[in-house]
Coordinates of C-alpha atoms and ligand atoms in Angstrom, one line a residue:
X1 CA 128.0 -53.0 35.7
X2 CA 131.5 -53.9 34.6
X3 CA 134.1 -51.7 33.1
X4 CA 133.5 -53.5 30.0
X5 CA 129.5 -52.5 29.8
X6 CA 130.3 -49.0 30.9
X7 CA 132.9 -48.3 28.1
X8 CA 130.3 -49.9 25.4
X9 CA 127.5 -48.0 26.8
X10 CA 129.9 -44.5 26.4
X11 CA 130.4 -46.1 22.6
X12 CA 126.7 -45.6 22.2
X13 CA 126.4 -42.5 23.9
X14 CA 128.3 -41.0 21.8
X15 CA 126.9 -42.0 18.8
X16 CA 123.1 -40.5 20.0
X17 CA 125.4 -37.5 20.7
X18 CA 126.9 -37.4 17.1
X19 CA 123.4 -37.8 15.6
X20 CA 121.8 -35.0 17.5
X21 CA 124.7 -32.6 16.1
X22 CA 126.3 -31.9 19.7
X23 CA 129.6 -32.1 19.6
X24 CA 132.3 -33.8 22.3
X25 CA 135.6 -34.1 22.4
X26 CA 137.0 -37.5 22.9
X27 CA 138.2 -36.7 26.1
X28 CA 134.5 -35.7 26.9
X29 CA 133.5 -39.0 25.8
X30 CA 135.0 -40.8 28.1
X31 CA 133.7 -38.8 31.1
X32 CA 130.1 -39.3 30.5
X33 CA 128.5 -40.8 33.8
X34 CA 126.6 -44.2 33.3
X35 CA 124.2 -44.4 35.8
X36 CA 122.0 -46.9 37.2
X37 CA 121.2 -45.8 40.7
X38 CA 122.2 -48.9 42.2
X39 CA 119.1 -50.7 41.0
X40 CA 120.4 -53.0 38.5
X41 CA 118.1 -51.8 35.3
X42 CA 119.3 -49.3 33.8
X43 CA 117.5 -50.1 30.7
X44 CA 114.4 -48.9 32.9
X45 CA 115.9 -46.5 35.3
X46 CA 119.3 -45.0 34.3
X47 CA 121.3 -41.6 32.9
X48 CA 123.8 -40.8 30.7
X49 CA 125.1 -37.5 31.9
X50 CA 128.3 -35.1 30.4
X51 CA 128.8 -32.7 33.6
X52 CA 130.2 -29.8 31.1
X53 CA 131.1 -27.9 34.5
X54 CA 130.8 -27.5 37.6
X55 CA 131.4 -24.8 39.9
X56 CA 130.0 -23.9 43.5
X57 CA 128.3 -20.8 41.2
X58 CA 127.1 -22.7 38.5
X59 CA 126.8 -26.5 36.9
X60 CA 126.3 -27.4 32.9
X61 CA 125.3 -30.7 31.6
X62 CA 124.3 -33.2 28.7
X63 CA 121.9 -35.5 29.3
X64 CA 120.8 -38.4 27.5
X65 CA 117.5 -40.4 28.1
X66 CA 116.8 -43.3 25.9
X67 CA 113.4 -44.2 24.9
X68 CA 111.5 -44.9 28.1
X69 CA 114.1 -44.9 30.5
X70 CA 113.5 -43.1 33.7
X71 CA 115.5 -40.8 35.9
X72 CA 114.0 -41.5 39.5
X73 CA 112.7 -38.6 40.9
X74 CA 114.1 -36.9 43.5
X75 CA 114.1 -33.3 45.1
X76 CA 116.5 -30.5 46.0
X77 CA 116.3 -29.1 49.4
X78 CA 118.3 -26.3 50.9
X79 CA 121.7 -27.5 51.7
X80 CA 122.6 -28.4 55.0
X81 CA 124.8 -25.4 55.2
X82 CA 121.9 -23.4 55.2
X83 CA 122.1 -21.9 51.4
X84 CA 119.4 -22.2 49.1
X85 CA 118.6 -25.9 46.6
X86 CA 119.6 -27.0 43.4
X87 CA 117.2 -24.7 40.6
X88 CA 117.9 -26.4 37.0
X89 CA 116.4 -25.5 33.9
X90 CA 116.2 -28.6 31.5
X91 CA 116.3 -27.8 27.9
X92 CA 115.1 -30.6 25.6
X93 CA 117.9 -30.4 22.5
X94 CA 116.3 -33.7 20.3
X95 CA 114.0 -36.3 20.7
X96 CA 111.3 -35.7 23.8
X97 CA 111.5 -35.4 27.3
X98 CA 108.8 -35.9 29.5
X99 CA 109.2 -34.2 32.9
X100 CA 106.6 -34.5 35.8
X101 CA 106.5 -32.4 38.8
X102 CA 104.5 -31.6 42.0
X103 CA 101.1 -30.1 40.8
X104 CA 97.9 -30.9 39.5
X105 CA 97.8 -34.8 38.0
X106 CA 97.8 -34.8 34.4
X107 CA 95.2 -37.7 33.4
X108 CA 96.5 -40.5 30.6
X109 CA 100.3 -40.0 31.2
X110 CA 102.3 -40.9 29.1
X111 CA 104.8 -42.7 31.3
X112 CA 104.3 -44.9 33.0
X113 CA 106.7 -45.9 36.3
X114 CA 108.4 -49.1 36.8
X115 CA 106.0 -52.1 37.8
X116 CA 106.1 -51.9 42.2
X117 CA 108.1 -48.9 42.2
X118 CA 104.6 -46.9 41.7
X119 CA 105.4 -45.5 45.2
X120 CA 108.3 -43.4 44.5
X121 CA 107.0 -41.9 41.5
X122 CA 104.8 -39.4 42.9
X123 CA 105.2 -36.3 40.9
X124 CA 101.8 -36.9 38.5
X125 CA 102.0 -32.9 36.9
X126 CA 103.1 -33.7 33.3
X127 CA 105.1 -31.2 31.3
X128 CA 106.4 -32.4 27.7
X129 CA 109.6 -30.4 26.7
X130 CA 110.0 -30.5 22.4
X131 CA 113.2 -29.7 21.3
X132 CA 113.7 -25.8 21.8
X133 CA 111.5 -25.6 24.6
X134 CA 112.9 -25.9 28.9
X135 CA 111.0 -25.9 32.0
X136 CA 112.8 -24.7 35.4
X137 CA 112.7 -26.7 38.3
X138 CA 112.6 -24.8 41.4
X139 CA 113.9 -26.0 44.8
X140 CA 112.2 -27.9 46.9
X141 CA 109.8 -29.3 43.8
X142 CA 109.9 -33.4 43.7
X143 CA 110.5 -33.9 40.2
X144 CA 111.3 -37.4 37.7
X145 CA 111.7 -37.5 34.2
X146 CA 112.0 -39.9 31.0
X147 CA 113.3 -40.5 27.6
X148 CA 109.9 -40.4 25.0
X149 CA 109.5 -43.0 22.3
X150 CA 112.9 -42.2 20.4
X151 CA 114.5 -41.4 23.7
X152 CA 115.4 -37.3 24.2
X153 CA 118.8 -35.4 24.6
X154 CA 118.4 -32.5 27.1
X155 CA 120.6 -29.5 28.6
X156 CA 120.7 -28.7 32.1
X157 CA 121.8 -25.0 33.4
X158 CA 121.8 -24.6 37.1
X159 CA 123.5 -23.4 40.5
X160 CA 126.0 -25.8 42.1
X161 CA 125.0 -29.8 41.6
X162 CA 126.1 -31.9 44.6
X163 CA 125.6 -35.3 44.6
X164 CA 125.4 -35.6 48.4
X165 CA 122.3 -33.0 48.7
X166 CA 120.0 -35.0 46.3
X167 CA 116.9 -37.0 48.4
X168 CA 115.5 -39.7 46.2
X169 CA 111.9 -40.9 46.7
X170 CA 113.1 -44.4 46.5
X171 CA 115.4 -44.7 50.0
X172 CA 117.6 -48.3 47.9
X173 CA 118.7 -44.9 45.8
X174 CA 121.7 -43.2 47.3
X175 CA 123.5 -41.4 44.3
X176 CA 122.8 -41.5 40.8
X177 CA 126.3 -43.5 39.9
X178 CA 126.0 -47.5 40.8
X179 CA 129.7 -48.0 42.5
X180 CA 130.0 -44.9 44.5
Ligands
LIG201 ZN1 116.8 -32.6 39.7

């Protein structure tokens, strides 16, 4: 993506941002991560994160998911220092977020992965998170998520995010950003 495209896509951001009632700075608005996971369609498989903060204690974030797009899944282990996983609880704010996890399969899903990329999605437990409602992901679980129809705005809360301790299914996927 070029600087250009990542500066328009914050523009638009912003504006599903505005419309959901949450309030950025400008500052803020700048900072929010595009992210295509080095795959080249984000469209399909992307994020548009805010990190509000984060600390080795604790991490905050704004997440936007537009209508179908995916965020690959992925897991978080225990750290190679030997402390415990990532554990997030996402909090749908607008729109819908459909979240699958480890677990039983949930039959007629409502999304559907990207076409050959069947492989990496293999978290079949459906959980749909309305606005108001949040579901916490424990460490260790493998767990992907997408925007619903209108796309979905969601929260995160959890311990200390680090890129670099994050194991996507999909091995082409090294971090969620597309230059780093
Ligand atoms: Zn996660």
């Amino acid at each position: 993506m070029t600087d250009q495209e990542i500066i328009n896509r914050r523009g638009i951001v912003a504006k599903w941002f505005e419309d959901a009632k949450i309030v950025l700075t400008e500052e803020e608005k700048k900072q929010v991560e595009i992210g295509d996971f080095g795959l080249g369609k984000i469209d399909e498989v992307g994020s548009q994160i805010l990190v509000y903060v984060n600390t080795p204690r604790y991490c905050g974030k704004e997440m936007l998911m537009f209508p179908g797009q995916m965020f690959p899944e992925h897991k978080h282990p225990n750290r190679k220092d030997g402390s415990i996983g990532k554990q997030e609880t996402m909090r749908c704010r607008s729109g819908l977020i459909y979240l699958y996890v480890d677990g039983e399969e949930t039959p007629n899903r409502a999304v559907k992965p990207p076409k050959d990329d069947e492989k990496y999605f293999t978290a079949k437990h459906e959980i749909v998170l309305r606005p108001g409602e949040q579901y916490t992901v424990v460490p260790g679980t493998t767990h992907w998520f997408a925007g619903g129809p209108e796309g979905g705005i969601l929260s995160e809360f959890s311990s200390n995010s680090d890129d670099a301790s994050d194991i996507y299914s999909d091995p082409r996927i090294k971090s969620h950003s597309s230059a780093k």
